[in-house]
Short mmCIF file of the C-alpha atoms (twelve columns), coordinates in Angstrom:
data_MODEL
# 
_entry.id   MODEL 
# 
loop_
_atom_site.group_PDB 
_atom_site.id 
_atom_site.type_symbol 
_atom_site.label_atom_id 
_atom_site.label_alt_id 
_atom_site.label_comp_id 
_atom_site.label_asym_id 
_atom_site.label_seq_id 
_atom_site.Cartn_x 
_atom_site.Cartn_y 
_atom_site.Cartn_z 
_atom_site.pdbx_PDB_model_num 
ATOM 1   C CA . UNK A 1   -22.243 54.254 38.106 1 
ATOM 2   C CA . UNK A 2   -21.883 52.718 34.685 1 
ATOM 3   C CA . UNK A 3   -25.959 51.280 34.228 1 
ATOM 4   C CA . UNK A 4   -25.281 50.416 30.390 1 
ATOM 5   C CA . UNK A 5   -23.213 50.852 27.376 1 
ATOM 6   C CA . UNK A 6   -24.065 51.024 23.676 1 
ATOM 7   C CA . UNK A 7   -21.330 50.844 21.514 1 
ATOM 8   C CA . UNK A 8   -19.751 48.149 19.055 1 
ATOM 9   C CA . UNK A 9   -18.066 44.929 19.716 1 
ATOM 10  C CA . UNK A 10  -14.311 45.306 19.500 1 
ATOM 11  C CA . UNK A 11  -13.806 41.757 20.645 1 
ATOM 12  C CA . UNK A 12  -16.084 38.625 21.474 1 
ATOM 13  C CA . UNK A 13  -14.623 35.949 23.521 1 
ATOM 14  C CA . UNK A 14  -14.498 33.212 26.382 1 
ATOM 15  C CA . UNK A 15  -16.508 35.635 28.914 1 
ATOM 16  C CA . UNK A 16  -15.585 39.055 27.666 1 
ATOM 17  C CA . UNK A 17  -16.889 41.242 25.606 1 
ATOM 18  C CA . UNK A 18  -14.636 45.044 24.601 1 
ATOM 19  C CA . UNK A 19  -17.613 47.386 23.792 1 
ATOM 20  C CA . UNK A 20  -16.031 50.418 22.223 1 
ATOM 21  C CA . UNK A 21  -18.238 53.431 23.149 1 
ATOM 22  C CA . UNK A 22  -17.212 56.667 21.514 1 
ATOM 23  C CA . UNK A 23  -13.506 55.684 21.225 1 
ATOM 24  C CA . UNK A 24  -13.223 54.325 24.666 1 
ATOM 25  C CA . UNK A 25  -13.245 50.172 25.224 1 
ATOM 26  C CA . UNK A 26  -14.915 48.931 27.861 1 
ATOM 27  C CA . UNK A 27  -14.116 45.245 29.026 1 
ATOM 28  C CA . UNK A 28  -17.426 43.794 30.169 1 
ATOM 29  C CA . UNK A 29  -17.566 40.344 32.135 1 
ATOM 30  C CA . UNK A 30  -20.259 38.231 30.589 1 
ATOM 31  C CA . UNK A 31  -21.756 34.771 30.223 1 
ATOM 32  C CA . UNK A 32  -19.862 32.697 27.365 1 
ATOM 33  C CA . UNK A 33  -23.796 32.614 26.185 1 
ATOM 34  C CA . UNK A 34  -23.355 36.399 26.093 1 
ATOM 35  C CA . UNK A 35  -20.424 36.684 24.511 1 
ATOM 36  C CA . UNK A 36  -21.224 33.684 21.681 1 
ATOM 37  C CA . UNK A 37  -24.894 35.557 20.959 1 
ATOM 38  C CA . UNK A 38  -22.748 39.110 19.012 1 
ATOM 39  C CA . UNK A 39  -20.031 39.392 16.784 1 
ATOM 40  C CA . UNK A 40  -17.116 41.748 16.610 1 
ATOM 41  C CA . UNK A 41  -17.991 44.804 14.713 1 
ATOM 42  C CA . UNK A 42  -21.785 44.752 15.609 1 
ATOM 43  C CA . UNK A 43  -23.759 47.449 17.617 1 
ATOM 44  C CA . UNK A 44  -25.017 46.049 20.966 1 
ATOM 45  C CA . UNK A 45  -26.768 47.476 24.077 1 
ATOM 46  C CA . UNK A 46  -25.426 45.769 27.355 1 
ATOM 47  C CA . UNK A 47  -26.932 46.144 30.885 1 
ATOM 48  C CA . UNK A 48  -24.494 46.440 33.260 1 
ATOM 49  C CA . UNK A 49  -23.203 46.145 37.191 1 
ATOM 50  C CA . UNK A 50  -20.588 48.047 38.065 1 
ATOM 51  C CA . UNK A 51  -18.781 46.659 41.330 1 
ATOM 52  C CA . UNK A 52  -16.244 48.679 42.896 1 
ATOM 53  C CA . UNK A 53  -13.961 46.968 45.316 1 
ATOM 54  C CA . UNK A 54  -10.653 48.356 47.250 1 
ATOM 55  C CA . UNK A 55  -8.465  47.360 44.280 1 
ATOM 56  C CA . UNK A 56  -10.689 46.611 41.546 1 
ATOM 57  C CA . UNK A 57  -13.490 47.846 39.611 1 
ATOM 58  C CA . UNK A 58  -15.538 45.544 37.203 1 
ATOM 59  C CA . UNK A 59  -17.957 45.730 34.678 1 
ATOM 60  C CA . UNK A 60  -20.338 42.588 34.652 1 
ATOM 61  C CA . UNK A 61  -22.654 42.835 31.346 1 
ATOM 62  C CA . UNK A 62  -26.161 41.402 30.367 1 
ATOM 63  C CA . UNK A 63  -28.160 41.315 27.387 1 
ATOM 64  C CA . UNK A 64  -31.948 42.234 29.443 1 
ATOM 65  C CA . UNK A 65  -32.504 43.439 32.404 1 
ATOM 66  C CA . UNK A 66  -33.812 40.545 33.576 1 
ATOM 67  C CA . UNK A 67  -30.632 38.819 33.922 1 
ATOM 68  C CA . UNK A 68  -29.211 41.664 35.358 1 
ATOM 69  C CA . UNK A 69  -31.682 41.621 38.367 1 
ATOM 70  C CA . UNK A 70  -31.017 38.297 38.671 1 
ATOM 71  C CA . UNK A 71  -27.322 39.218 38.994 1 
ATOM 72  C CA . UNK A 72  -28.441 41.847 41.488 1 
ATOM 73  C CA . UNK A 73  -30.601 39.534 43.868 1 
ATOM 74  C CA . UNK A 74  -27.567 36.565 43.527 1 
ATOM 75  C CA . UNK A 75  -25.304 39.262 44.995 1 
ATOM 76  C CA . UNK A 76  -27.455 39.569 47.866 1 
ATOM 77  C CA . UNK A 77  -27.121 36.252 48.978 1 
ATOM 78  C CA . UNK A 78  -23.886 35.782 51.933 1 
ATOM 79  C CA . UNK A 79  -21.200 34.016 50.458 1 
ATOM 80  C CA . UNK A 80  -22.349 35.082 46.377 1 
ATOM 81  C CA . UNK A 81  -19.813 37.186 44.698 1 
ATOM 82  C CA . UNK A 82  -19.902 38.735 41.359 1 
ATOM 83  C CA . UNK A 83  -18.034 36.468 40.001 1 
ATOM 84  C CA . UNK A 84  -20.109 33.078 41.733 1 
ATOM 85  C CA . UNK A 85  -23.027 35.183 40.504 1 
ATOM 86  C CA . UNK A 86  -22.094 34.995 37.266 1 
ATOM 87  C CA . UNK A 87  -21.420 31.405 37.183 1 
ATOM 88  C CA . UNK A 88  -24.996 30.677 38.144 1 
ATOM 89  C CA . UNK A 89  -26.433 32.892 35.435 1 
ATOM 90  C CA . UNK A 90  -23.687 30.496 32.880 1 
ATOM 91  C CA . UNK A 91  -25.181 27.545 34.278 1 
ATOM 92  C CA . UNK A 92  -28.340 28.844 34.583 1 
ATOM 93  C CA . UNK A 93  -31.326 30.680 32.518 1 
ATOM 94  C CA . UNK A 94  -33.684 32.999 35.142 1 
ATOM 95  C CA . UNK A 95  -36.341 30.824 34.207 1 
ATOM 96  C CA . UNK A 96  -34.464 28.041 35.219 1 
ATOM 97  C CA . UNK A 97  -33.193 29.897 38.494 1 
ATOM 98  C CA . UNK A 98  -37.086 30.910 39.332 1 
ATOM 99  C CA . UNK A 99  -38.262 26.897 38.827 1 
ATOM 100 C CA . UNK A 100 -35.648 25.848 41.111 1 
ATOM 101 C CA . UNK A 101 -35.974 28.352 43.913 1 
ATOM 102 C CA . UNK A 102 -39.752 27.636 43.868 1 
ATOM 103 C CA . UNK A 103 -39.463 23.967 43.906 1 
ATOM 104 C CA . UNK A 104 -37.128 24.604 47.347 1 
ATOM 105 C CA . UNK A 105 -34.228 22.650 44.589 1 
ATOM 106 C CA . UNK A 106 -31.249 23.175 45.841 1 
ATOM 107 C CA . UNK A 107 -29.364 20.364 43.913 1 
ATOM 108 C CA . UNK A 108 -29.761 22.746 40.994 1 
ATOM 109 C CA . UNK A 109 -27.162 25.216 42.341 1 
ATOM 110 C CA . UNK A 110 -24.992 22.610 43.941 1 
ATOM 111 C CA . UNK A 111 -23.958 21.760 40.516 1 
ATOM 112 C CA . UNK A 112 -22.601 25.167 39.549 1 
ATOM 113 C CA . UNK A 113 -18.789 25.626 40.187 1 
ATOM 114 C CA . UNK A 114 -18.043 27.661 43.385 1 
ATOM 115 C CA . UNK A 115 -21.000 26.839 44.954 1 
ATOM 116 C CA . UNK A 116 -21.391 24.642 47.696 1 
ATOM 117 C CA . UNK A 117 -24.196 22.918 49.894 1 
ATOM 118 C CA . UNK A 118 -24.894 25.670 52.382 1 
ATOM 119 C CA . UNK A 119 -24.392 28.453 49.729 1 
ATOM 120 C CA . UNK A 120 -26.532 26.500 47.499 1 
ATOM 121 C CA . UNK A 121 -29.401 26.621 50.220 1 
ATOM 122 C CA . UNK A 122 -28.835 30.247 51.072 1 
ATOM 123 C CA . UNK A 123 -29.610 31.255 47.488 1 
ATOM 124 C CA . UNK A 124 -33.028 29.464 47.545 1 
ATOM 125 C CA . UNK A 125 -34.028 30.865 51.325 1 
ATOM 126 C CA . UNK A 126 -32.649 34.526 50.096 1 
ATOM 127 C CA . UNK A 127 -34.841 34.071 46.795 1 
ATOM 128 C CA . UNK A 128 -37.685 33.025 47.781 1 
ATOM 129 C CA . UNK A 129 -40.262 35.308 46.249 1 
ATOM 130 C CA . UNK A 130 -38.223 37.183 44.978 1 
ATOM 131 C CA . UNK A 131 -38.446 35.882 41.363 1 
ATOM 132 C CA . UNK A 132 -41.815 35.222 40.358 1 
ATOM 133 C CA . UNK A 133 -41.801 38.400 38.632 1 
ATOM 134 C CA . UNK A 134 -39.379 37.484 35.918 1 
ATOM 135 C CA . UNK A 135 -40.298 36.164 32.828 1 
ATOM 136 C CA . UNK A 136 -38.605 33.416 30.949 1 
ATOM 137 C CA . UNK A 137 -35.822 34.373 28.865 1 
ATOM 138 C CA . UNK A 138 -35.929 34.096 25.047 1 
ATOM 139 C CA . UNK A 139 -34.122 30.962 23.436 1 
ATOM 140 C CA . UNK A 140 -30.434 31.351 21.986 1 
ATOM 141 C CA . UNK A 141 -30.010 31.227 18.444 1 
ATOM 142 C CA . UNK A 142 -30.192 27.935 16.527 1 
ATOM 143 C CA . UNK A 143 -26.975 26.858 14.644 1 
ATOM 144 C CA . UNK A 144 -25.974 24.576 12.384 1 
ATOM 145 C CA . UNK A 145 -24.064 21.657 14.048 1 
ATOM 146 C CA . UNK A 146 -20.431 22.484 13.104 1 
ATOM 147 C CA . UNK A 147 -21.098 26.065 13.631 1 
ATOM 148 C CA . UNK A 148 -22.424 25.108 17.283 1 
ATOM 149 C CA . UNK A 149 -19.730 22.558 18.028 1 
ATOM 150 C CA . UNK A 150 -17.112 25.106 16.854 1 
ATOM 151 C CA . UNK A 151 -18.399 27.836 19.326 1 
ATOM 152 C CA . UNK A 152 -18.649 25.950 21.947 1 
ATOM 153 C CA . UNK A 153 -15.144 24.877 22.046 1 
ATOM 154 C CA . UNK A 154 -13.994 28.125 21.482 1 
ATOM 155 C CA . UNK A 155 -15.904 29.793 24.913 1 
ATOM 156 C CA . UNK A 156 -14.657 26.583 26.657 1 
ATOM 157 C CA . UNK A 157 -10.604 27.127 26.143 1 
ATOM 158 C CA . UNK A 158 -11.522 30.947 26.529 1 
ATOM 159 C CA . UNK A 159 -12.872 29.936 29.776 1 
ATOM 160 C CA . UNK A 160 -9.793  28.216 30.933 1 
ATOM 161 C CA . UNK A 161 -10.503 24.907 30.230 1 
ATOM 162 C CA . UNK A 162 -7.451  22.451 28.132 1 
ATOM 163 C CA . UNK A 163 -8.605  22.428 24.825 1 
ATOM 164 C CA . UNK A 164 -8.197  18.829 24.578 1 
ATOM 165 C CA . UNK A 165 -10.276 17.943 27.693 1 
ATOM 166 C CA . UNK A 166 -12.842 20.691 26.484 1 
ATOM 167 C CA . UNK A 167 -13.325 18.719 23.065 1 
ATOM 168 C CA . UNK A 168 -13.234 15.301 24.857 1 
ATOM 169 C CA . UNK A 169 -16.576 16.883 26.794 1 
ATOM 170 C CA . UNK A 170 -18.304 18.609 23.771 1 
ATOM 171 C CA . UNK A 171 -17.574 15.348 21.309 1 
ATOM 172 C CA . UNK A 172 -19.443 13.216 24.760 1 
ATOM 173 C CA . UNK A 173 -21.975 16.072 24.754 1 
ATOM 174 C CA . UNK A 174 -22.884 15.940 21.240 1 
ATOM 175 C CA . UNK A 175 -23.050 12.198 21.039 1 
ATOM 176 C CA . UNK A 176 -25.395 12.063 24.005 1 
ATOM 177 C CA . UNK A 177 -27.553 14.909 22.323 1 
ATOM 178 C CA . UNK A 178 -27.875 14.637 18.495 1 
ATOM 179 C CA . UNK A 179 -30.934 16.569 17.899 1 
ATOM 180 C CA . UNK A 180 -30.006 19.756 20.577 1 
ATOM 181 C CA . UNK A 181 -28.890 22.866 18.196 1 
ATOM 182 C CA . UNK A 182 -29.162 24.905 20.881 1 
ATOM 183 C CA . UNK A 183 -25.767 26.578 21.936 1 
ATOM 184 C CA . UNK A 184 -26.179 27.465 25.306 1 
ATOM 185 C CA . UNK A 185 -27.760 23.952 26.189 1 
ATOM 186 C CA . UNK A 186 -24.573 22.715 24.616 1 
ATOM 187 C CA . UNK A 187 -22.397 24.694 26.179 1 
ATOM 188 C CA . UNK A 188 -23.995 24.449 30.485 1 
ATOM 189 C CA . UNK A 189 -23.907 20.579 29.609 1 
ATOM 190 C CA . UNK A 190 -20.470 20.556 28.741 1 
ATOM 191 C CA . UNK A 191 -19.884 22.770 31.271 1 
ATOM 192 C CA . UNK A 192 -21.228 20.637 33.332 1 
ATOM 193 C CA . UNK A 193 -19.037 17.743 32.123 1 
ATOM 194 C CA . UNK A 194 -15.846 19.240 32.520 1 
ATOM 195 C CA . UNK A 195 -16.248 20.540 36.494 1 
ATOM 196 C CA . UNK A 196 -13.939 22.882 37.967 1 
ATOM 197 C CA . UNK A 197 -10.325 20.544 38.228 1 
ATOM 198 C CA . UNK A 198 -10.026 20.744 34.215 1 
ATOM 199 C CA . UNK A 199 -9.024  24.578 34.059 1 
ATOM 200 C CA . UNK A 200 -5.747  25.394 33.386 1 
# 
């Protein structure tokens, strides 16, 4: 079981990072948060989840532990995969996870991609309790606001999305929010804009 890697960045993009640890790449499946936070030739420690499935075995990668554990308790809920998991945790900071689960907010999941109504309400019933524990997760990196609009677009087409619909979304995101310089914000809002039907 692969708990973490420490190694440098070989490549930064959409939701994967290449961590290159003693001349051997590892892709790891991230948040596009994640993967905009390093930069190709930097050192980085990642936490990681190894799944292991009949025909597949996956690295998912996070910068704390707490996200990680997160991860962890997501997986536990029925009808939460790895890779649903990880779109909460895009969508989502832990802090924002904790709020809703102890506010009984279910609404708050429904919006994430993949997730539906009864999932939605599982992962509140399943994680109840279960989070108070976690602290709040540090704030992203400020940018300048071409550097943020610029990375932004880029984890959007690496995500899948037309690049054209993804700029239509971050150019109606940044209008609505002229003062936010924070990139993840950004990005979940956009995210949040596009929905599911403008992937490739």
């Amino acid at each position: 079981m692969i708990a973490s890697l420490r190694g440098t960045v070989l490549q930064a993009l959409g939701s994967m990072l290449v961590v290159d640890v003693h001349g051997v790449g590892y892709a790891v499946t991230v948040t596009p948060d994640h993967a905009l936070a390093v930069r190709t030739g930097e050192e980085v420690l990642v936490h990681t989840a190894m799944v292991v499935r009949e025909d597949d075995m996956s690295l998912f990668g996070f910068p704390d532990r707490e996200r990680l554990e997160v991860f962890d308790l997501l997986r536990g809920v029925t009808g939460v995969g790895p890779k649903s998991a990880m779109g909460v945790l895009a969508a989502l900071g832990p802090e924002e996870i904790a709020a809703a689960v102890a506010n009984d907010d279910d609404a708050v999941f429904r919006r994430v991609s993949g997730i539906g109504p009864k999932t939605a309400k599982l992962i509140v019933v399943s994680l109840t309790g279960k989070l108070i524990a976690i602290p709040s997760a540090a704030p992203a990196t400020r940018r300048s606001g071409a550097t943020r609009g610029a990375d932004v677009l880029v984890a959007l087409v690496g995500l899948g999305y037309q690049e054209r619909a993804a700029q239509a979304a971050l150019d109606e995101v940044l209008a609505d929010r002229p003062d936010e310089r924070q990139t993840s914000v950004l990005l979940r809002a956009a995210l949040a804009q596009l929905g599911p039907q403008a992937v490739r």
